[in-house]
Tab-separated table of C-alpha atoms and ligand atoms in Angstrom:
chain	number	residue	atom	x	y	z
A	231	UNK	CA	78.771	68.774	71.130
A	232	UNK	CA	79.695	68.730	74.835
A	233	UNK	CA	77.000	70.396	76.956
A	234	UNK	CA	78.254	72.100	80.104
A	235	UNK	CA	76.011	73.372	82.913
A	236	UNK	CA	77.920	76.322	84.351
A	237	UNK	CA	76.916	77.161	87.940
A	238	UNK	CA	77.449	80.345	89.938
A	239	UNK	CA	78.284	82.243	86.753
A	240	UNK	CA	79.447	85.806	87.260
A	241	UNK	CA	79.930	88.471	84.615
A	242	UNK	CA	83.703	87.927	84.584
A	243	UNK	CA	83.173	84.147	84.097
A	244	UNK	CA	80.916	84.712	81.117
A	245	UNK	CA	83.463	87.081	79.576
A	246	UNK	CA	86.305	84.578	79.864
A	247	UNK	CA	84.320	81.427	78.956
A	248	UNK	CA	82.026	82.757	76.262
A	249	UNK	CA	84.793	82.657	73.664
A	250	UNK	CA	84.712	78.839	73.963
A	251	UNK	CA	80.929	78.526	73.963
A	252	UNK	CA	78.872	77.750	70.886
A	253	UNK	CA	81.853	76.272	69.063
A	254	UNK	CA	81.250	72.959	67.377
A	255	UNK	CA	82.803	71.164	70.320
A	256	UNK	CA	81.290	72.712	73.416
A	257	UNK	CA	78.421	74.818	74.640
A	258	UNK	CA	77.906	76.409	78.051
A	259	UNK	CA	74.602	77.052	79.755
A	260	UNK	CA	75.274	79.740	82.369
A	261	UNK	CA	73.312	79.709	85.633
A	262	UNK	CA	73.545	82.474	88.240
A	263	UNK	CA	72.575	80.030	90.961
A	264	UNK	CA	75.016	77.853	92.876
A	265	UNK	CA	74.970	74.079	92.562
A	266	UNK	CA	73.262	72.342	95.467
A	267	UNK	CA	70.565	69.742	96.054
A	268	UNK	CA	67.832	72.178	94.945
A	269	UNK	CA	69.515	73.294	91.731
A	270	UNK	CA	71.187	70.082	90.547
A	271	UNK	CA	68.189	69.412	88.307
A	272	UNK	CA	69.388	72.195	85.997
A	273	UNK	CA	72.219	69.851	85.007
A	274	UNK	CA	69.839	67.343	83.408
A	275	UNK	CA	70.933	66.572	79.844
A	276	UNK	CA	74.382	68.048	80.440
A	277	UNK	CA	77.612	66.123	79.923
A	278	UNK	CA	79.575	68.187	82.413
A	279	UNK	CA	79.054	70.665	85.225
A	280	UNK	CA	81.419	73.542	85.845
A	281	UNK	CA	81.547	74.703	89.475
A	282	UNK	CA	83.380	77.127	91.751
A	283	UNK	CA	84.462	77.196	95.384
A	284	UNK	CA	81.094	77.747	97.050
A	285	UNK	CA	79.036	75.271	95.042
A	286	UNK	CA	77.906	72.301	97.131
A	287	UNK	CA	79.103	69.064	95.563
A	288	UNK	CA	78.170	66.593	98.297
A	289	UNK	CA	77.180	62.925	97.993
A	290	UNK	CA	73.500	63.716	97.347
A	291	UNK	CA	74.357	66.152	94.536
A	292	UNK	CA	76.867	63.703	93.054
A	293	UNK	CA	74.290	60.884	93.052
A	294	UNK	CA	71.858	63.097	91.145
A	295	UNK	CA	74.550	64.113	88.635
A	296	UNK	CA	75.358	60.435	88.135
A	297	UNK	CA	71.684	59.641	87.659
A	298	UNK	CA	71.424	62.406	85.003
A	299	UNK	CA	74.406	60.940	83.162
A	300	UNK	CA	76.771	63.831	83.897
A	301	UNK	CA	80.268	62.517	83.305
A	302	UNK	CA	82.538	65.138	84.731
A	303	UNK	CA	82.648	67.820	87.427
A	304	UNK	CA	85.007	70.562	86.286
A	305	UNK	CA	86.126	72.833	89.079
A	306	UNK	CA	87.295	76.224	87.891
A	307	UNK	CA	89.398	76.505	91.045
A	308	UNK	CA	92.470	74.873	92.558
A	309	UNK	CA	90.936	74.051	95.958
A	310	UNK	CA	88.350	71.259	95.972
A	311	UNK	CA	87.329	70.953	99.620
A	312	UNK	CA	83.690	71.592	98.588
A	313	UNK	CA	83.616	68.356	96.558
A	314	UNK	CA	83.082	64.976	98.207
A	315	UNK	CA	85.742	63.264	96.088
A	316	UNK	CA	85.196	59.975	97.878
A	317	UNK	CA	81.492	59.994	96.946
A	318	UNK	CA	82.337	60.916	93.356
A	319	UNK	CA	84.782	58.040	92.966
A	320	UNK	CA	83.498	55.446	90.521
A	321	UNK	CA	80.607	57.697	89.484
A	322	UNK	CA	81.590	61.126	88.188
A	323	UNK	CA	85.122	62.221	87.323
A	324	UNK	CA	86.459	65.369	88.988
A	325	UNK	CA	88.960	67.762	87.422
A	326	UNK	CA	90.352	71.045	88.704
A	327	UNK	CA	92.678	73.855	87.681
A	328	UNK	CA	95.747	73.241	89.816
A	329	UNK	CA	97.457	76.499	88.922
A	330	UNK	CA	96.130	79.475	87.029
A	331	UNK	CA	98.069	82.302	88.531
A	332	UNK	CA	99.728	81.617	91.830
A	333	UNK	CA	101.113	85.167	91.446
A	334	UNK	CA	97.587	86.600	91.675
A	335	UNK	CA	97.015	85.050	95.115
A	336	UNK	CA	100.500	85.647	96.522
A	337	UNK	CA	100.453	89.273	95.368
A	338	UNK	CA	97.009	89.770	96.920
A	339	UNK	CA	98.295	88.403	100.224
A	340	UNK	CA	101.070	90.995	100.166
A	341	UNK	CA	98.631	93.715	99.070
A	342	UNK	CA	96.425	92.933	102.076
A	343	UNK	CA	99.395	92.886	104.415
A	344	UNK	CA	100.755	96.236	103.220
A	345	UNK	CA	97.300	97.823	103.234
A	346	UNK	CA	96.799	96.715	106.802
A	347	UNK	CA	100.123	97.595	108.350
A	348	UNK	CA	100.504	100.938	106.495
A	349	UNK	CA	96.833	101.833	107.069
A	350	UNK	CA	96.258	102.513	103.357
A	351	UNK	CA	92.542	101.751	103.689
A	352	UNK	CA	92.210	104.475	106.310
A	353	UNK	CA	94.335	106.992	104.415
A	354	UNK	CA	92.286	106.422	101.247
A	355	UNK	CA	89.056	107.249	103.043
A	356	UNK	CA	90.567	110.224	104.853
A	357	UNK	CA	92.049	112.018	101.851
A	358	UNK	CA	88.794	111.623	99.920
A	359	UNK	CA	87.263	113.756	102.665
A	360	UNK	CA	90.230	116.181	102.532
A	361	UNK	CA	91.331	114.934	105.925
A	362	UNK	CA	95.112	115.022	105.744
A	363	UNK	CA	95.797	114.179	109.385
A	364	UNK	CA	98.337	111.425	110.072
A	365	UNK	CA	97.097	110.580	113.553
A	366	UNK	CA	96.552	106.865	114.003
A	367	UNK	CA	98.259	105.928	110.728
A	368	UNK	CA	101.610	104.812	112.174
A	369	UNK	CA	102.664	101.512	110.632
A	370	UNK	CA	105.759	99.326	110.899
A	371	UNK	CA	108.551	98.271	108.524
A	372	UNK	CA	108.348	94.812	107.014
A	373	UNK	CA	112.114	94.785	106.620
A	374	UNK	CA	113.749	92.433	109.157
A	375	UNK	CA	110.413	91.137	110.429
A	376	UNK	CA	109.835	87.388	110.604
A	377	UNK	CA	107.089	85.980	108.432
A	378	UNK	CA	105.847	82.439	108.993
A	379	UNK	CA	104.460	80.818	105.855
A	380	UNK	CA	102.209	77.780	106.318
A	381	UNK	CA	102.085	75.743	103.104
A	382	UNK	CA	104.983	76.060	100.691
A	383	UNK	CA	103.333	74.980	97.452
A	384	UNK	CA	102.972	77.130	94.368
A	385	UNK	CA	101.422	80.156	96.074
A	386	UNK	CA	103.368	79.898	99.331
A	387	UNK	CA	106.708	79.868	97.511
A	388	UNK	CA	105.883	82.940	95.438
A	389	UNK	CA	104.808	84.691	98.621
A	390	UNK	CA	108.143	83.690	100.154
A	391	UNK	CA	110.014	85.233	97.199
A	392	UNK	CA	108.008	88.442	97.554
A	393	UNK	CA	108.813	88.562	101.283
A	394	UNK	CA	112.511	88.068	100.575
A	395	UNK	CA	112.274	91.106	98.284
A	396	UNK	CA	111.154	93.124	101.310
A	397	UNK	CA	114.167	91.938	103.327
A	398	UNK	CA	112.047	89.821	105.656
A	399	UNK	CA	113.185	86.724	107.504
A	400	UNK	CA	111.112	83.807	106.258
A	401	UNK	CA	110.363	80.631	108.193
A	402	UNK	CA	107.892	78.017	107.003
A	403	UNK	CA	105.900	74.956	107.939
A	404	UNK	CA	104.608	72.337	105.518
A	405	UNK	CA	103.335	68.828	106.221
A	406	UNK	CA	105.405	67.757	103.204
A	407	UNK	CA	108.481	70.022	103.163
A	408	UNK	CA	110.029	70.594	99.743
A	409	UNK	CA	113.472	69.030	99.494
A	410	UNK	CA	116.473	71.163	98.472
A	411	UNK	CA	114.312	74.265	98.314
A	412	UNK	CA	116.464	76.333	100.641
A	413	UNK	CA	113.318	77.064	102.676
A	414	UNK	CA	113.901	77.383	106.411
A	415	UNK	CA	111.366	74.847	107.724
A	416	UNK	CA	110.434	74.879	111.398
A	417	UNK	CA	107.774	73.132	113.478
A	418	UNK	CA	104.306	74.678	113.622
A	419	UNK	CA	104.871	75.511	117.293
A	420	UNK	CA	108.076	77.379	116.492
A	421	UNK	CA	106.430	79.206	113.606
A	422	UNK	CA	103.638	80.399	115.905
A	423	UNK	CA	106.174	81.508	118.517
A	424	UNK	CA	108.616	83.321	116.220
A	425	UNK	CA	106.474	85.000	113.561
A	426	UNK	CA	105.507	88.660	113.448
A	427	UNK	CA	103.300	87.840	110.494
A	428	UNK	CA	101.684	84.497	109.622
A	429	UNK	CA	100.395	83.815	106.119
A	430	UNK	CA	98.317	80.721	105.305
A	431	UNK	CA	98.849	78.930	101.983
A	432	UNK	CA	97.895	75.309	102.685
A	433	UNK	CA	94.719	73.544	101.554
A	434	UNK	CA	91.696	72.989	103.764
A	435	UNK	CA	91.685	69.349	104.882
A	436	UNK	CA	90.466	67.585	108.037
A	437	UNK	CA	93.999	68.108	109.423
A	438	UNK	CA	94.161	71.831	108.660
A	439	UNK	CA	90.582	72.661	109.667
A	440	UNK	CA	90.815	75.311	112.449
A	441	UNK	CA	94.599	74.989	112.596
A	442	UNK	CA	94.536	78.585	113.840
A	443	UNK	CA	92.479	78.107	116.991
A	444	UNK	CA	92.633	79.468	120.514
A	445	UNK	CA	95.611	77.365	121.534
A	446	UNK	CA	97.538	78.320	118.370
A	447	UNK	CA	96.813	82.022	118.956
A	448	UNK	CA	97.946	81.636	122.598
A	449	UNK	CA	101.362	80.560	121.316
A	450	UNK	CA	101.742	83.523	118.961
A	451	UNK	CA	103.581	86.801	119.528
A	452	UNK	CA	101.549	89.718	120.835
A	453	UNK	CA	100.612	91.890	117.869
A	454	UNK	CA	100.921	89.108	115.282
A	455	UNK	CA	99.381	89.848	111.882
A	456	UNK	CA	97.468	86.925	110.385
A	457	UNK	CA	96.908	86.769	106.622
A	458	UNK	CA	94.522	84.200	105.152
A	459	UNK	CA	94.113	83.960	101.387
A	460	UNK	CA	93.665	80.184	101.467
A	461	UNK	CA	90.402	78.875	102.921
A	462	UNK	CA	88.284	80.387	105.681
A	463	UNK	CA	87.988	77.302	107.868
A	464	UNK	CA	91.750	77.194	108.438
A	465	UNK	CA	90.914	79.758	111.112
A	466	UNK	CA	88.469	79.338	113.986
A	467	UNK	CA	86.851	82.743	113.513
A	468	UNK	CA	85.555	82.974	117.074
A	469	UNK	CA	89.043	82.353	118.410
A	470	UNK	CA	90.423	84.995	116.043
A	471	UNK	CA	87.879	87.551	117.207
A	472	UNK	CA	88.733	86.725	120.818
A	473	UNK	CA	92.436	87.189	120.031
A	474	UNK	CA	91.749	90.554	118.417
A	475	UNK	CA	89.620	91.733	121.336
A	476	UNK	CA	92.339	90.646	123.777
A	477	UNK	CA	94.860	92.740	121.715
A	478	UNK	CA	96.867	89.550	121.145
A	479	UNK	CA	96.303	89.576	117.383
A	480	UNK	CA	97.511	92.912	115.991
A	481	UNK	CA	95.697	92.645	112.662
A	482	UNK	CA	93.921	90.161	110.426
A	483	UNK	CA	93.830	90.240	106.632
A	484	UNK	CA	91.170	87.885	105.364
A	485	UNK	CA	90.307	87.089	101.778
A	486	UNK	CA	88.337	84.049	102.893
A	487	UNK	CA	85.907	83.365	105.732
A	488	UNK	CA	84.652	80.020	106.990
A	489	UNK	CA	80.984	80.919	106.513
A	490	UNK	CA	81.521	82.784	103.254
A	491	UNK	CA	79.446	80.467	101.026
A	492	UNK	CA	76.147	82.341	101.350
A	493	UNK	CA	77.669	85.796	101.643
A	494	UNK	CA	80.687	86.369	99.440
A	495	UNK	CA	80.592	87.135	95.709
A	496	UNK	CA	77.246	88.980	95.990
A	497	UNK	CA	76.244	92.600	96.583
A	498	UNK	CA	74.661	92.578	100.049
A	499	UNK	CA	75.001	96.315	100.645
A	500	UNK	CA	71.243	96.882	100.930
A	501	UNK	CA	70.712	93.998	103.327
A	502	UNK	CA	71.144	93.384	107.028
A	503	UNK	CA	73.955	90.907	107.487
A	504	UNK	CA	72.775	88.002	109.621
A	505	UNK	CA	76.292	86.880	110.424
A	506	UNK	CA	77.263	88.535	113.707
A	507	UNK	CA	80.768	87.138	113.656
A	508	UNK	CA	81.577	88.600	110.250
A	509	UNK	CA	79.880	91.899	111.139
A	510	UNK	CA	81.977	92.142	114.273
A	511	UNK	CA	85.163	91.314	112.375
A	512	UNK	CA	84.464	93.913	109.701
A	513	UNK	CA	83.794	96.519	112.389
A	514	UNK	CA	87.303	96.073	113.804
A	515	UNK	CA	89.766	98.785	112.747
A	516	UNK	CA	92.556	96.252	112.358
A	517	UNK	CA	90.714	93.740	110.181
A	518	UNK	CA	90.589	93.888	106.401
A	519	UNK	CA	88.199	91.606	104.565
A	520	UNK	CA	88.151	91.081	100.815
A	521	UNK	CA	85.558	88.730	99.388
A	522	UNK	CA	87.631	85.865	98.003
A	523	UNK	CA	89.133	88.009	95.277
A	524	UNK	CA	92.781	86.960	95.512
A	525	UNK	CA	92.496	84.947	92.310
A	526	UNK	CA	90.789	87.709	90.360
A	527	UNK	CA	93.255	88.951	87.767
A	528	UNK	CA	92.895	89.034	83.991
A	529	UNK	CA	95.701	86.515	83.659
A	530	UNK	CA	94.112	84.105	86.124
A	531	UNK	CA	90.671	84.285	84.507
A	532	UNK	CA	92.167	83.630	81.084
A	533	UNK	CA	94.119	80.622	82.365
A	534	UNK	CA	91.146	79.240	84.332
A	535	UNK	CA	88.942	79.251	81.233
A	536	UNK	CA	91.631	77.753	79.023
A	537	UNK	CA	92.504	74.910	81.429
A	538	UNK	CA	88.865	74.146	82.324
A	539	UNK	CA	87.945	73.773	78.664
A	540	UNK	CA	91.019	71.578	78.079
A	541	UNK	CA	90.126	69.459	81.125
A	542	UNK	CA	86.581	68.858	79.898
A	543	UNK	CA	87.705	68.129	76.343
A	544	UNK	CA	90.315	65.660	77.481
A	545	UNK	CA	87.631	63.574	79.211
A	546	UNK	CA	85.769	63.143	75.952
A	547	UNK	CA	88.913	62.629	73.830
A	548	UNK	CA	92.416	61.401	74.648
A	549	UNK	CA	91.073	58.160	76.267
A	550	UNK	CA	89.587	60.298	79.008
A	551	UNK	CA	92.988	60.820	80.577
A	552	UNK	CA	93.384	64.209	82.157
A	553	UNK	CA	96.447	65.354	84.103
A	554	UNK	CA	94.175	67.492	86.250
A	555	UNK	CA	91.827	64.726	87.344
A	556	UNK	CA	91.720	64.163	91.076
A	557	UNK	CA	90.249	61.674	93.505
A	558	UNK	CA	90.491	60.698	97.144
A	559	UNK	CA	93.576	58.585	96.388
A	560	UNK	CA	95.614	61.516	95.055
A	561	UNK	CA	99.032	61.563	96.656
A	562	UNK	CA	98.819	57.995	97.939
A	563	UNK	CA	102.011	56.360	96.701
A	564	UNK	CA	100.650	52.856	96.201
A	565	UNK	CA	97.156	53.706	94.995
A	566	UNK	CA	97.480	56.870	92.875
A	567	UNK	CA	97.054	55.977	89.227
A	568	UNK	CA	97.783	59.452	87.880
A	569	UNK	CA	101.536	58.922	87.977
A	570	UNK	CA	100.934	55.913	85.734
A	571	UNK	CA	99.047	58.158	83.307
A	572	UNK	CA	95.805	56.317	83.926
A	573	UNK	CA	92.317	57.525	84.743
A	574	UNK	CA	91.489	57.689	88.459
A	575	UNK	CA	88.819	55.027	87.864
B	878	NAI	P1	99.673	73.682	96.407
B	878	NAI	O1	99.017	72.358	96.370
B	878	NAI	O2	100.680	74.024	95.364
B	878	NAI	O3	100.368	73.888	97.842
B	878	NAI	C1	99.750	73.534	99.048
B	878	NAI	C2	100.851	73.229	100.040
B	878	NAI	O4	100.232	72.982	101.298
B	878	NAI	C3	101.679	72.003	99.667
B	878	NAI	O5	103.060	72.288	99.733
B	878	NAI	C4	101.266	70.965	100.702
B	878	NAI	O6	102.312	70.086	101.037
B	878	NAI	C5	100.917	71.868	101.883
B	878	NAI	N1	100.108	71.178	102.874
B	878	NAI	C6	99.222	70.170	102.701
B	878	NAI	N2	98.731	69.777	103.891
B	878	NAI	C7	99.305	70.562	104.819
B	878	NAI	C8	99.207	70.645	106.241
B	878	NAI	N3	98.417	69.800	106.941
B	878	NAI	N4	99.948	71.575	106.882
B	878	NAI	C9	100.765	72.407	106.195
B	878	NAI	N5	100.916	72.359	104.861
B	878	NAI	C10	100.181	71.465	104.182
B	878	NAI	O7	98.484	74.744	96.422
B	878	NAI	P2	98.540	76.276	96.024
B	878	NAI	O8	98.245	76.427	94.581
B	878	NAI	O9	99.768	76.897	96.566
B	878	NAI	O10	97.246	76.834	96.795
B	878	NAI	C11	97.185	76.853	98.199
B	878	NAI	C12	95.761	77.139	98.628
B	878	NAI	O11	95.394	78.464	98.246
B	878	NAI	C13	94.690	76.244	97.941
B	878	NAI	O12	94.528	75.016	98.631
B	878	NAI	C14	93.450	77.098	98.017
B	878	NAI	O13	92.732	76.735	99.168
B	878	NAI	C15	93.983	78.529	98.153
B	878	NAI	N6	93.614	79.377	97.020
B	878	NAI	C16	92.928	80.536	97.274
B	878	NAI	C17	92.571	81.374	96.246
B	878	NAI	C18	91.865	82.676	96.487
B	878	NAI	O14	91.359	83.295	95.548
B	878	NAI	N7	91.817	83.165	97.719
B	878	NAI	C19	92.864	81.023	94.854
B	878	NAI	C20	93.652	79.810	94.705
B	878	NAI	C21	93.982	79.015	95.762
């Protein structure tokens, strides 16, 4: 029986994972708390831990997991910037869910964009109060506008297809452009200069951290709409706020926020928010914030649970080889063992 300590468990996680729990093969122990140095002890006697985007999986936590004999860290997310994969190497294997529904995220990005530029959020509140005035609700057509897509992986490409459906001109930047994709790649500078809308779909890495900073915003068109459904720290939030206050940034649609870890995913409605930057952003009429919900569709939850369970099982069977294992050498042509169908270590 494989014992899995399941951190940061929400009601929707329990619903999608419970069908696999208690079987002869695997059992889950659900914890509401996030994984960090104070809570790692809960993983004692577990074979695996299952974590999400705001769990802290740093070197200290990894060392403890290793000491407790935990064999595998199973992320139920695609992004893994919260895991110190270098520290885990040689100690605890790391697996993730590379794709569960790229449609969910790409569609949410478009939903945010349309809500923002057609003022749906305002109209919704107004009509509930029987206020049928149209003043202040003027939007703009997406048709013929230029959208700049940063990151043309699974989600970015679906977003591009959606944008084409709206008759938009699409330009894109990717550090590793896809060959023969028909995508109109430009430099980052050009993308900033030409785009009416910029949507972020690249991972958070040391290179992409704060890629949207003051100097990037300076290069953008006046009135640019910035959509971020990727990771909060791609944007320097202070610079964004400055750009909004200066009327340079026309609107921001944010599903992620760089300091979201202690705020998002919880009901804080009865509390005073101690994050002035987020409070200020939320108070802006042209900012829409959703709390990292882009992934949250029935299809995605089903696929996340199915792949996570498969990932964990494959460690304990199948010679431990798992297509979804990752390590700090991923992508390195000479060192990556995955292409050779071997374990990372
Ligand atoms: P992917 O791995 O298929 O695509 C990422 C793309 O970014 C690749 O084409 C890669 O070449 C590119 N890239 C890497 N470094 C770059 C750089 N320095 N500059 C520009 N492009 C770069 O990943 P996928 O599935 O499309 O997901 C993208 C991101 O979306 C994830 O990294 C994750 O952070 C975020 N995400 C957010 C969710 C949410 O609920 N808000 C849910 C799932 C993913």
